[in-house]
Short mmCIF file of C-alpha atoms and ligand atoms in Angstrom, two decimals:
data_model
loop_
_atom_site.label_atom_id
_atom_site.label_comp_id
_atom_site.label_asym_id
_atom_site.label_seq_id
_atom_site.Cartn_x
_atom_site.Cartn_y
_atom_site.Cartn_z
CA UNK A 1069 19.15 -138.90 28.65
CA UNK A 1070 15.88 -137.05 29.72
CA UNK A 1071 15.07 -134.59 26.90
CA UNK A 1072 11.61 -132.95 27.14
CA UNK A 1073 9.82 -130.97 24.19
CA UNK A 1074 6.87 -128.56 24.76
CA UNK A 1075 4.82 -128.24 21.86
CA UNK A 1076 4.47 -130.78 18.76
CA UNK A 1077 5.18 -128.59 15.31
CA UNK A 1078 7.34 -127.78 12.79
CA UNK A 1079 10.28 -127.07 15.45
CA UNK A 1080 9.52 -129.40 18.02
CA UNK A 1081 8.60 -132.57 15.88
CA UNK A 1082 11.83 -131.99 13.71
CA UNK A 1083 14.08 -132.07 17.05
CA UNK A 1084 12.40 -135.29 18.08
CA UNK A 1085 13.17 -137.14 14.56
CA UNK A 1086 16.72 -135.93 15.07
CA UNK A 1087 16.89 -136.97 18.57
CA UNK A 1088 15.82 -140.55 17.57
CA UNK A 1089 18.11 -140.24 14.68
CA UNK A 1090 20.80 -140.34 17.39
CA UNK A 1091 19.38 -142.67 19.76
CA UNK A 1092 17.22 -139.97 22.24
CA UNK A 1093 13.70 -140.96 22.76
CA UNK A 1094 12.40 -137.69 24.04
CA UNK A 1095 9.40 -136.97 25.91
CA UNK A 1096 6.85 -134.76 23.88
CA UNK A 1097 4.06 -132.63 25.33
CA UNK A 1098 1.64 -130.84 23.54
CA UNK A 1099 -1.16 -128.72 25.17
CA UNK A 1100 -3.41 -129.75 22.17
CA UNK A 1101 -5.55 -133.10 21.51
CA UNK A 1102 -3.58 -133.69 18.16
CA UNK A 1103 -1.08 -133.07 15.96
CA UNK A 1104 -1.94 -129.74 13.74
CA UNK A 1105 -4.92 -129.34 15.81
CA UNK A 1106 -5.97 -125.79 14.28
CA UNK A 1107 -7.23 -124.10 11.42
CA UNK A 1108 -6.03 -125.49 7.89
CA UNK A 1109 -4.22 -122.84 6.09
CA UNK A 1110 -1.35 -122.98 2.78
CA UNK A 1111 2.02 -121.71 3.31
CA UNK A 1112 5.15 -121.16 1.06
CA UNK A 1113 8.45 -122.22 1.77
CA UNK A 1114 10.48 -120.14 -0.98
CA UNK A 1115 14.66 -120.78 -0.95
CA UNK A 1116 15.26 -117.14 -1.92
CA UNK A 1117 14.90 -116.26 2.03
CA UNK A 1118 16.46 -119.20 2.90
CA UNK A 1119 20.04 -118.47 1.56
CA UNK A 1120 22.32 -120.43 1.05
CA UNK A 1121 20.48 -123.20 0.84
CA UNK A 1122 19.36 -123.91 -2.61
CA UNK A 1123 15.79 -125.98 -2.47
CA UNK A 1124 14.72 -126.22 1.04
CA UNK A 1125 12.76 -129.47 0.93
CA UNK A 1126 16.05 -131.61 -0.55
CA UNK A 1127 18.17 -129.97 1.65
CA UNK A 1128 15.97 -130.94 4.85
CA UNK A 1129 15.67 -135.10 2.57
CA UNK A 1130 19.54 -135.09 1.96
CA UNK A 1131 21.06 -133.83 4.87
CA UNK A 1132 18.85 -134.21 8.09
CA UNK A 1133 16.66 -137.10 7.01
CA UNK A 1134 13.44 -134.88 6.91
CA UNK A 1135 11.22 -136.00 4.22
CA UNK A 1136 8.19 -133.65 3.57
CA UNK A 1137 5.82 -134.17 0.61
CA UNK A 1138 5.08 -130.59 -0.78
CA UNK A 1139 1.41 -129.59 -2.44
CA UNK A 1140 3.51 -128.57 -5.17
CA UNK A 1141 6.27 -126.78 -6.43
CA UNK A 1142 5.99 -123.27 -7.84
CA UNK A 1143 7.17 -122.10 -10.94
CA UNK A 1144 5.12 -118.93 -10.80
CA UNK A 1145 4.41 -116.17 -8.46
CA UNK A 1146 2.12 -113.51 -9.50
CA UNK A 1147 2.76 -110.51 -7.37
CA UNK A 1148 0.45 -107.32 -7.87
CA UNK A 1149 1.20 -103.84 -7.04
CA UNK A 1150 -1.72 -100.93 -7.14
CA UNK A 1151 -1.67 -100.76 -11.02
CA UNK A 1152 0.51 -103.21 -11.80
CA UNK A 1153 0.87 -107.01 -12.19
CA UNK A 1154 3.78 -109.04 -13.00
CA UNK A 1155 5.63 -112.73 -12.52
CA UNK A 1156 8.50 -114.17 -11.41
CA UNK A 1157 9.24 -117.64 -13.01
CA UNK A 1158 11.42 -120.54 -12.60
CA UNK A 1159 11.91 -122.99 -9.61
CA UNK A 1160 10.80 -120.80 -6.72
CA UNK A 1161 9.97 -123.05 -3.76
CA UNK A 1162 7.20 -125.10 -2.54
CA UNK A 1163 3.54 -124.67 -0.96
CA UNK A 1164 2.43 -126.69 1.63
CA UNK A 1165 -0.64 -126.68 4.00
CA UNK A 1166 -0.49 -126.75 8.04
CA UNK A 1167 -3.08 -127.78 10.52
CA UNK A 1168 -6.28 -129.97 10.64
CA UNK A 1169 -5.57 -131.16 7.06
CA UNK A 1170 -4.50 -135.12 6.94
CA UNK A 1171 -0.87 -134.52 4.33
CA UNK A 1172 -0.18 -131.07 6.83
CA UNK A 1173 3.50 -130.84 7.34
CA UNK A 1174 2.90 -131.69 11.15
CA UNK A 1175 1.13 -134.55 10.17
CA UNK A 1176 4.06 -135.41 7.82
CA UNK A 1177 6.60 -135.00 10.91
CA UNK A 1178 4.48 -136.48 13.52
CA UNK A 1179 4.57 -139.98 11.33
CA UNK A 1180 7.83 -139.69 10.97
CA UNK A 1181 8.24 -139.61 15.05
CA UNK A 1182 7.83 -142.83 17.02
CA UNK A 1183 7.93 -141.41 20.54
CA UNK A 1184 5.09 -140.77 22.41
CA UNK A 1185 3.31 -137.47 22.16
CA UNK A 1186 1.39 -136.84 25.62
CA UNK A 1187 -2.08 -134.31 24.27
CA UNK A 1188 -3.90 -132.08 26.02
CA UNK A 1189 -0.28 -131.18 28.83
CA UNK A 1190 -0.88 -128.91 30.72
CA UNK A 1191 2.92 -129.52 32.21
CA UNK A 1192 4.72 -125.96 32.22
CA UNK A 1193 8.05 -124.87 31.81
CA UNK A 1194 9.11 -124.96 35.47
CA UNK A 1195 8.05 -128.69 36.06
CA UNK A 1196 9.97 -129.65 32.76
CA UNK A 1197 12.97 -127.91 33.99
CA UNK A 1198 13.13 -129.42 37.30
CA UNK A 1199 12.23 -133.01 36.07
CA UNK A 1200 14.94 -133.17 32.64
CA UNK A 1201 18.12 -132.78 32.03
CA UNK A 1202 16.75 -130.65 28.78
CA UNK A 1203 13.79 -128.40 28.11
CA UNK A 1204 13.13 -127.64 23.98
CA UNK A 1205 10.42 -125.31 24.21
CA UNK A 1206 8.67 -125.14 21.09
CA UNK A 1207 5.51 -123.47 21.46
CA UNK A 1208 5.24 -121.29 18.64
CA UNK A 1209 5.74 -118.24 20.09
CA UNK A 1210 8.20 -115.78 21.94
CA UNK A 1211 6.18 -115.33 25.36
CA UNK A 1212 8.04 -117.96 27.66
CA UNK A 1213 11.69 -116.37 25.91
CA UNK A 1214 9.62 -113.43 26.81
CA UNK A 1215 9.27 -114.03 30.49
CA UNK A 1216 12.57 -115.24 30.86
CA UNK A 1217 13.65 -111.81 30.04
CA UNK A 1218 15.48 -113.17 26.93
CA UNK A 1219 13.42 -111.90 23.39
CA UNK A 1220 12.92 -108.66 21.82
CA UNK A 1221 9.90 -108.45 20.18
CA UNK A 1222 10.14 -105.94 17.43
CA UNK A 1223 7.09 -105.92 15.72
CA UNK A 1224 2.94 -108.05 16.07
CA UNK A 1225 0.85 -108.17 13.33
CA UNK A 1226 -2.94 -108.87 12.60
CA UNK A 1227 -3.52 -112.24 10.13
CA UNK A 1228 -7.12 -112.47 8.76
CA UNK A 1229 -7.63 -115.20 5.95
CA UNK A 1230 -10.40 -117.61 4.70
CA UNK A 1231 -10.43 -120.91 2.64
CA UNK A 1232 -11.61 -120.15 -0.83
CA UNK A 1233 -13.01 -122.40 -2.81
CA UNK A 1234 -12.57 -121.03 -6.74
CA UNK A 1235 -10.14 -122.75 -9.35
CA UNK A 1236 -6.32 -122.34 -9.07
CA UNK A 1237 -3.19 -123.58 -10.43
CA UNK A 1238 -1.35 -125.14 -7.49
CA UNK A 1239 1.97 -124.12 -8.67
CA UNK A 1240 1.10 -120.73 -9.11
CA UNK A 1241 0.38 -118.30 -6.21
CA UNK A 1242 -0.32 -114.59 -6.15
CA UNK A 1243 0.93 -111.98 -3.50
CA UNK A 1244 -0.28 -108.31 -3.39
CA UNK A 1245 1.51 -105.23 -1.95
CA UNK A 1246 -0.74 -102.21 -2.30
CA UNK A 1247 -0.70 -99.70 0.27
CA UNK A 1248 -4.11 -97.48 0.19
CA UNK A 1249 -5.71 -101.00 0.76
CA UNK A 1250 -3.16 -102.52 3.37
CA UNK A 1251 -1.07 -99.80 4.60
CA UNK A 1252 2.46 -101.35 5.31
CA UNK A 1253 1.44 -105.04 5.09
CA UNK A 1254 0.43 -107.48 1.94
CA UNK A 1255 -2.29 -109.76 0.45
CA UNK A 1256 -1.39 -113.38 -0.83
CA UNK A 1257 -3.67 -116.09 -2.05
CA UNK A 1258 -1.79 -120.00 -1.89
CA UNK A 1259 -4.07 -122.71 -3.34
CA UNK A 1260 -3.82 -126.33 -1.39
CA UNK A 1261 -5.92 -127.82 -4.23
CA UNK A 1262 -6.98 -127.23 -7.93
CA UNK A 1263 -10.60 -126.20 -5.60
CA UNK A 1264 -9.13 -124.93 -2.67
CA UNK A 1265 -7.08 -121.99 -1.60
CA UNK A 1266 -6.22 -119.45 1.39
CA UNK A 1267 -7.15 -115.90 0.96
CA UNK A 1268 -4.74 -113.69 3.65
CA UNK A 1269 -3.96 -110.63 4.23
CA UNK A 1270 -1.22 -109.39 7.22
CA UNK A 1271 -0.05 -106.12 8.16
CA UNK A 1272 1.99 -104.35 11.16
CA UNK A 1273 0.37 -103.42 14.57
CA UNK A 1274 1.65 -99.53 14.68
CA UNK A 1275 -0.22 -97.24 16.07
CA UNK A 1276 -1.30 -95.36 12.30
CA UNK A 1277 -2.93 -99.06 12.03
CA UNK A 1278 -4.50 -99.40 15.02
CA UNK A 1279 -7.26 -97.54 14.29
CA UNK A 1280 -7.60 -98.88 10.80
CA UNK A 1281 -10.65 -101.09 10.39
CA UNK A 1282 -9.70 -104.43 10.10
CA UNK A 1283 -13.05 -105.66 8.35
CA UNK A 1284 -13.18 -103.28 5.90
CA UNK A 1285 -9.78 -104.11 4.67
CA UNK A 1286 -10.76 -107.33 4.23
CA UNK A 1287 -13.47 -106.91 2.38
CA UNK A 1288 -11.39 -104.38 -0.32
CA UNK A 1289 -9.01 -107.02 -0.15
CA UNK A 1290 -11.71 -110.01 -1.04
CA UNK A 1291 -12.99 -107.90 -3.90
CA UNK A 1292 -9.38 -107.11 -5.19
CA UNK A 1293 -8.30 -110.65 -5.44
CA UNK A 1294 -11.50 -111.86 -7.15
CA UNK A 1295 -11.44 -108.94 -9.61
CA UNK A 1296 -7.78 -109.93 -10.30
CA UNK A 1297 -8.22 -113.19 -10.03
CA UNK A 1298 -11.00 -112.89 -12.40
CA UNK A 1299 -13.59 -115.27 -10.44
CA UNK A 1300 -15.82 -115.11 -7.76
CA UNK A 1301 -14.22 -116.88 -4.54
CA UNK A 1302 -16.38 -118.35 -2.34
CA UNK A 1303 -15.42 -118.11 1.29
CA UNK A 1304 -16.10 -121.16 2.87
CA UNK A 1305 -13.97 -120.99 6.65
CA UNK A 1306 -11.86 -118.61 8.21
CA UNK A 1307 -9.56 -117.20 10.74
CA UNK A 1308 -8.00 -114.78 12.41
CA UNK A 1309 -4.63 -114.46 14.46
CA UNK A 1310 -4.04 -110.60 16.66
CA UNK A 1311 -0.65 -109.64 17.96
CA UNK A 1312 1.63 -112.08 16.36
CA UNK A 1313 4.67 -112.09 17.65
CA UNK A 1314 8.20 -111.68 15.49
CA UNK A 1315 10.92 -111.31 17.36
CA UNK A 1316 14.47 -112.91 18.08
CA UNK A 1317 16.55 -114.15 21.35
CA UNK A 1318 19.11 -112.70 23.06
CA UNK A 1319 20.58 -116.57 23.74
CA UNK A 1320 19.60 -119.18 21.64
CA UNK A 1321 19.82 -121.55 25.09
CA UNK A 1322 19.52 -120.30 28.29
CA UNK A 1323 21.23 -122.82 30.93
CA UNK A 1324 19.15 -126.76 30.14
CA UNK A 1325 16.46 -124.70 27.92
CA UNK A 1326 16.77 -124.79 24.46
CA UNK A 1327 14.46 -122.00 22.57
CA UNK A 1328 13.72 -123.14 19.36
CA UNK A 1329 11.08 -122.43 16.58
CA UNK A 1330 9.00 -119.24 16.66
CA UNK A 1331 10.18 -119.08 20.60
CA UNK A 1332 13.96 -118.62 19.21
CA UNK A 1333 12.56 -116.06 16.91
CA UNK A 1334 12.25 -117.90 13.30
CA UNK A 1335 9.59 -115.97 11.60
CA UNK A 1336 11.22 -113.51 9.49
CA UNK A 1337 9.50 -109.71 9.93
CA UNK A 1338 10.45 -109.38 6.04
CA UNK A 1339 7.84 -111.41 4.52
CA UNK A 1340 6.67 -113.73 7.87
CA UNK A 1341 8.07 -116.79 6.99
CA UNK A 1342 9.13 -119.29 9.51
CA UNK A 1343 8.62 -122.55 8.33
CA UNK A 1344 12.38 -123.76 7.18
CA UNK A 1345 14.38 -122.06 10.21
CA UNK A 1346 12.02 -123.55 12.59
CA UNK A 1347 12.75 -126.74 11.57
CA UNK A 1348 16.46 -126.24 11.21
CA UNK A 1349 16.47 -124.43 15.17
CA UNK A 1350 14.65 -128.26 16.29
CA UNK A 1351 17.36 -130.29 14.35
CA UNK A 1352 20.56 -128.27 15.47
CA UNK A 1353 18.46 -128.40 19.60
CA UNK A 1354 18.84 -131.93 18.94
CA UNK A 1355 22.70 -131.53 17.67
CA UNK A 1356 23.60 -130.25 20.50
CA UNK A 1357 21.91 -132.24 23.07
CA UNK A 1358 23.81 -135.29 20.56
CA UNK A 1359 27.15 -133.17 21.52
CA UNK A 1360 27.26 -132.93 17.59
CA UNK A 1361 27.38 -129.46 17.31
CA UNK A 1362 26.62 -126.19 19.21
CA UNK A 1363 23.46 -124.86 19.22
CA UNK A 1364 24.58 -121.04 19.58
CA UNK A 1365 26.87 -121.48 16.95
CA UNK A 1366 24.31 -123.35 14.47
CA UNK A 1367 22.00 -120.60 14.61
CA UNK A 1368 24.21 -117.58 14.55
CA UNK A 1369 23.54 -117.74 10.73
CA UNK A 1370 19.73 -117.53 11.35
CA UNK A 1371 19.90 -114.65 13.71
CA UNK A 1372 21.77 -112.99 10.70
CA UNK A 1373 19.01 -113.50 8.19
CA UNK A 1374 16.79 -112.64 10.76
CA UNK A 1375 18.82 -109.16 11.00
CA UNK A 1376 18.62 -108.80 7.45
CA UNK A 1377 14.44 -109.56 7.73
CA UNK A 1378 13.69 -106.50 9.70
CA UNK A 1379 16.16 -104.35 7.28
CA UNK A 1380 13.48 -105.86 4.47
CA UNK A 1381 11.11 -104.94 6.39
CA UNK A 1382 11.63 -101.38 7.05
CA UNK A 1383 12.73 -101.16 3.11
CA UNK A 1384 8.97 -102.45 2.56
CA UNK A 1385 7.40 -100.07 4.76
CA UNK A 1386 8.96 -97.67 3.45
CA UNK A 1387 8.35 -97.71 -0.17
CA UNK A 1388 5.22 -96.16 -1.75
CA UNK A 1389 2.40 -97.95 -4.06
CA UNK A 1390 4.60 -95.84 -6.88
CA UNK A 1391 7.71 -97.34 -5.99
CA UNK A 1392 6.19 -100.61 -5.86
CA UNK A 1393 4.45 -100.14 -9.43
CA UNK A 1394 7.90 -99.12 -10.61
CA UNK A 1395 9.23 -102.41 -8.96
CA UNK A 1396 6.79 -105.21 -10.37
CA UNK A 1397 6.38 -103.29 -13.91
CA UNK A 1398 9.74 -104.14 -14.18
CA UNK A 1399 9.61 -107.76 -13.25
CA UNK A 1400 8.72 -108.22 -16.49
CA UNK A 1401 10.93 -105.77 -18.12
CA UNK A 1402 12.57 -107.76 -20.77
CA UNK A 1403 16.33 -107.17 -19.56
CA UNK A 1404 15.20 -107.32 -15.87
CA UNK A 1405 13.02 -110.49 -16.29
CA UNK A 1406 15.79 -112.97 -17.52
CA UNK A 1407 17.77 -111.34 -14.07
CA UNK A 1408 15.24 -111.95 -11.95
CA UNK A 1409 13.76 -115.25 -12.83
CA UNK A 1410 17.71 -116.47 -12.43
CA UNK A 1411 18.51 -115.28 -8.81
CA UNK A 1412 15.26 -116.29 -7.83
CA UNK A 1413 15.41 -119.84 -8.97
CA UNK A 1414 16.63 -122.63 -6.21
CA UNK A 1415 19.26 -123.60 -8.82
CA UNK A 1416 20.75 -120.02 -7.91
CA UNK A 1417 21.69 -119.73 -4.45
CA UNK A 1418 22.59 -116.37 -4.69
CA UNK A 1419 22.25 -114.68 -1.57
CA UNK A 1420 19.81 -112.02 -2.41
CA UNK A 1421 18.29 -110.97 1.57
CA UNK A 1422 22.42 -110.79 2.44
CA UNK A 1423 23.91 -108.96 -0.61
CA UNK A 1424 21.17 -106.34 -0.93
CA UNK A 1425 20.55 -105.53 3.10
CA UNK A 1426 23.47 -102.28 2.43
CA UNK A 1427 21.39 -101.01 -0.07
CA UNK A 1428 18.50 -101.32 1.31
CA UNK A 1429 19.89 -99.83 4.96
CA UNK A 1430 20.90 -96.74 2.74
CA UNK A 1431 17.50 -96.19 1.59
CA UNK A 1432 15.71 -96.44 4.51
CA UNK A 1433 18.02 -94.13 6.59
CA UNK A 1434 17.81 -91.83 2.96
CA UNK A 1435 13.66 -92.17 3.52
CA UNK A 1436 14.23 -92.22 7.08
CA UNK A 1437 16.09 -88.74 7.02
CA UNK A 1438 14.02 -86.94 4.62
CA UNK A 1439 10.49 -87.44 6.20
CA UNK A 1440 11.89 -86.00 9.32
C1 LIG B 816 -1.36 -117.42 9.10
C2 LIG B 816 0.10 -117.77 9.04
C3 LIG B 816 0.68 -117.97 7.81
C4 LIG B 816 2.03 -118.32 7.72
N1 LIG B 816 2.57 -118.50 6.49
C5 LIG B 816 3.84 -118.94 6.38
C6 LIG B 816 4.38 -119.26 5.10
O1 LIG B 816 3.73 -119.13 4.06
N2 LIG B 816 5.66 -119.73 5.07
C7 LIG B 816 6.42 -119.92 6.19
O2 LIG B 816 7.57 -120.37 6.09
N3 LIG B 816 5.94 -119.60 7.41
C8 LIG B 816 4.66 -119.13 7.53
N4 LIG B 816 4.15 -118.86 8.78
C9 LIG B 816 5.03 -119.03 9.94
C10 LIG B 816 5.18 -120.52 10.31
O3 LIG B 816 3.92 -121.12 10.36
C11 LIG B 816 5.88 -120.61 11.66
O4 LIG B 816 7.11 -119.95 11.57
C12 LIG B 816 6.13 -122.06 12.13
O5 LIG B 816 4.95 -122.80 12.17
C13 LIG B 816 6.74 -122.02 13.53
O6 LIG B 816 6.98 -123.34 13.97
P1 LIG B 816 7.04 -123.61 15.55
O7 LIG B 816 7.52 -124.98 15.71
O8 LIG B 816 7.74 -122.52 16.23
O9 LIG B 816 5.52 -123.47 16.00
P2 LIG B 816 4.24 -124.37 15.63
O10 LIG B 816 4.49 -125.18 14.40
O11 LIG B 816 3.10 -123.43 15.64
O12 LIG B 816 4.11 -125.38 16.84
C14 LIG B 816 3.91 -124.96 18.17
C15 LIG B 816 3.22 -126.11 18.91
O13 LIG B 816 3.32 -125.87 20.30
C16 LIG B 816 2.08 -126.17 20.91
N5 LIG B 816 2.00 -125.46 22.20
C17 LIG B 816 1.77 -124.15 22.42
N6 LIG B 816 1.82 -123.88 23.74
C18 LIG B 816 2.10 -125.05 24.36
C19 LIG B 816 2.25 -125.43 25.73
N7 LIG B 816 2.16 -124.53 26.71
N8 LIG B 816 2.51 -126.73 26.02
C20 LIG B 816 2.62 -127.66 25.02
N9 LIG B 816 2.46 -127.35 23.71
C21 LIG B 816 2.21 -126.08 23.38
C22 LIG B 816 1.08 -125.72 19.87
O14 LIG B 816 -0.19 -126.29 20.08
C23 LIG B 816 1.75 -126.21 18.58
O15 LIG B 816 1.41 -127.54 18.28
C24 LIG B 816 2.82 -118.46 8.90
C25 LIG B 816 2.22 -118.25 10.15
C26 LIG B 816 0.87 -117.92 10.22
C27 LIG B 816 0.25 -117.70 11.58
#
């Protein structure tokens, strides 16, 4: 069977192990010269979005044969409002770190792949569809879904972070949500070492942002997180993504093309994370090129939770720096903590995106309606 993959990350890599799993050497291009071949940078992987699944990382060990060594696990996540700060505790998820760094979780995949990964392709789509029976295109974004007429993007944002060096807990992040300095978007700050962390901050492309200074933010931001953080970070790299796509399929597979990763539409407009569902879109690509299951069906239950994202979403947008003082002042609200700390844990599962989506639908129309 002639199975070709464009682009070698988290989706792509994960469908070849599964492939080989099954028998399937595929063919693997990648336009880059290596694996992870791009800025390092932390990222979360937290089960609470992830629902039902319990803990993300034994669930990808146990039942797909994906084993992925973590930074760490975190047991605390700091998140700071405008004048508030307050925790969540208890088993929360994992951090990781992506790109040029040697334990990245492409690196991790790529070893874990023994087919042969042709660098530096420049072999596009149309050649790969005439010359396979299957195309998984995995390029981390929705532009060839785009062209084939078959994504909706509904929302870009700008990225702009930097590799701190300062002195962090690993198992402890911090997130910040405060609208007069990020209007609509958030702060975070994941460290990759006890030395090392990544400073970001992310918000919406709309046109009130447009004409926002992105710089300037950045620099209100910086100060923020190192008055909060109580230490003078030292920048020592960084980067900058524009127009990032989020956005879904219409079809998850479009005749011998299987869309998968970021290019199915697995970053969630919520909170951007991508990570877990891109992996799961390149195992159930390779399920169904196996004939073990269907690929349409498999990911009907990510196209939900990415319906449920952009409901977060607009709930986000549409609360104010009071509401979200209100929110994190409670966090630690000796009633609400115990609550919290429980549905958030991975020993949980509760379905927290799913079960509050109504509620949150009713206050956006409510906010919706009364700003007209
Ligand atoms: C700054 C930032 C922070 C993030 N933080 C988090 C986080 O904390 N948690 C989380 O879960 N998610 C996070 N995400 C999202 C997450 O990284 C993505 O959802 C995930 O990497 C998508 O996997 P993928 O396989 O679709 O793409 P990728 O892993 O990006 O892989 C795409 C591959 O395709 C290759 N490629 C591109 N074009 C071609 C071509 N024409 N031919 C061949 N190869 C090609 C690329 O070089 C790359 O290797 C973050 C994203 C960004 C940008």
């Amino acid at each position: 069977m002639e199975v070709a993959i464009m682009g070698a990350g988290m989706s792509g890599l994960s469908c070849a192990i599964t492939l080989e799993k099954h028998g399937v050497t595929p063919s693997i291009f990648e336009k880059r010269s290596c694996v992870g071949d791009r800025f390092v940078n932390a990222e979360g992987m937290f089960s609470i979005l992830n629902r039902p699944t319990k803990d993300c990382l034994a669930q990808l060990s146990n039942e797909f044969n994906i084993n992925l060594k973590p930074i760490d696990e975190v047991n605390k996540l700091f998140m700071h409002s405008k004048n508030e700060i307050g925790a969540i505790e208890g088993k929360l998820g994992y951090t990781n770190v992506r790109g040029r760094h040697e334990d990245s979780y492409e690196n991790q995949l790529a070893k874990q792949v023994n087919a042969k990964i042709n660098f530096k392709s420049t072999r596009e789509y149309e050649y790969l569809c005439k010359n396979f029976e299957y195309v998984v295109l995995a390029t981390g974004d929705g532009e060839y879904a785009s062209h084939l007429g078959n994504y909706r993007c509904d929302l870009t944002c700008t990225i702009k972070g930097a590799t701190v060096e300062g002195e962090f807990l690993t198992s402890v992040p911090h997130v910040w949500f405060n609208y007069e300095i990020l209007p609509k978007g958030y702060g975070w700050i994941i460290p990759y070492s006890e030395k090392e962390a990544n400073l970001v901050i992310a918000y919406p492309d709309y046109p009130d942002n447009i004409k926002l200074d992105l710089n300037d933010m950045w620099k209100k931001f910086y100060a923020l997180a190192c008055k909060d953080l109580d230490q003078n970070l030292r920048i020592t790299d960084n980067f900058e993504v524009t127009r990032y796509m989020m956005g879904i399929c219409d079809k998850a597979k479009l005749d011998n093309t299987y869309f998968v990763g970021n290019c199915f539409g697995t970053v969630s407009p919520g909170l951007g994370f991508g990570q877990y569902i891109s992996m799961l879109t390149g195992v159930y690509s390779a399920y169904d090129i196996c004939k073990i299951g269907t690929y349409e069906e498999l990911t009907r239950p990510l196209l939900e939770n990415y319906n449920h994202s952009i409901v977060l979403r607009r709930f986000l947008e549409n609360l104010t720096d009071e509401d979200i003082d209100f929110q994190v002042k409670n966090l630690d609200n000796k009633i609400t903590d115990n609550l919290v700390n429980k549905v958030f844990s991975n020993d949980s599962g509760i379905e927290l995106l799913k079960l509050s989506t109504p509620l949150m639908r009713l206050w956006n129309n409510y906010k919706e309606f009364k700003s007209k």
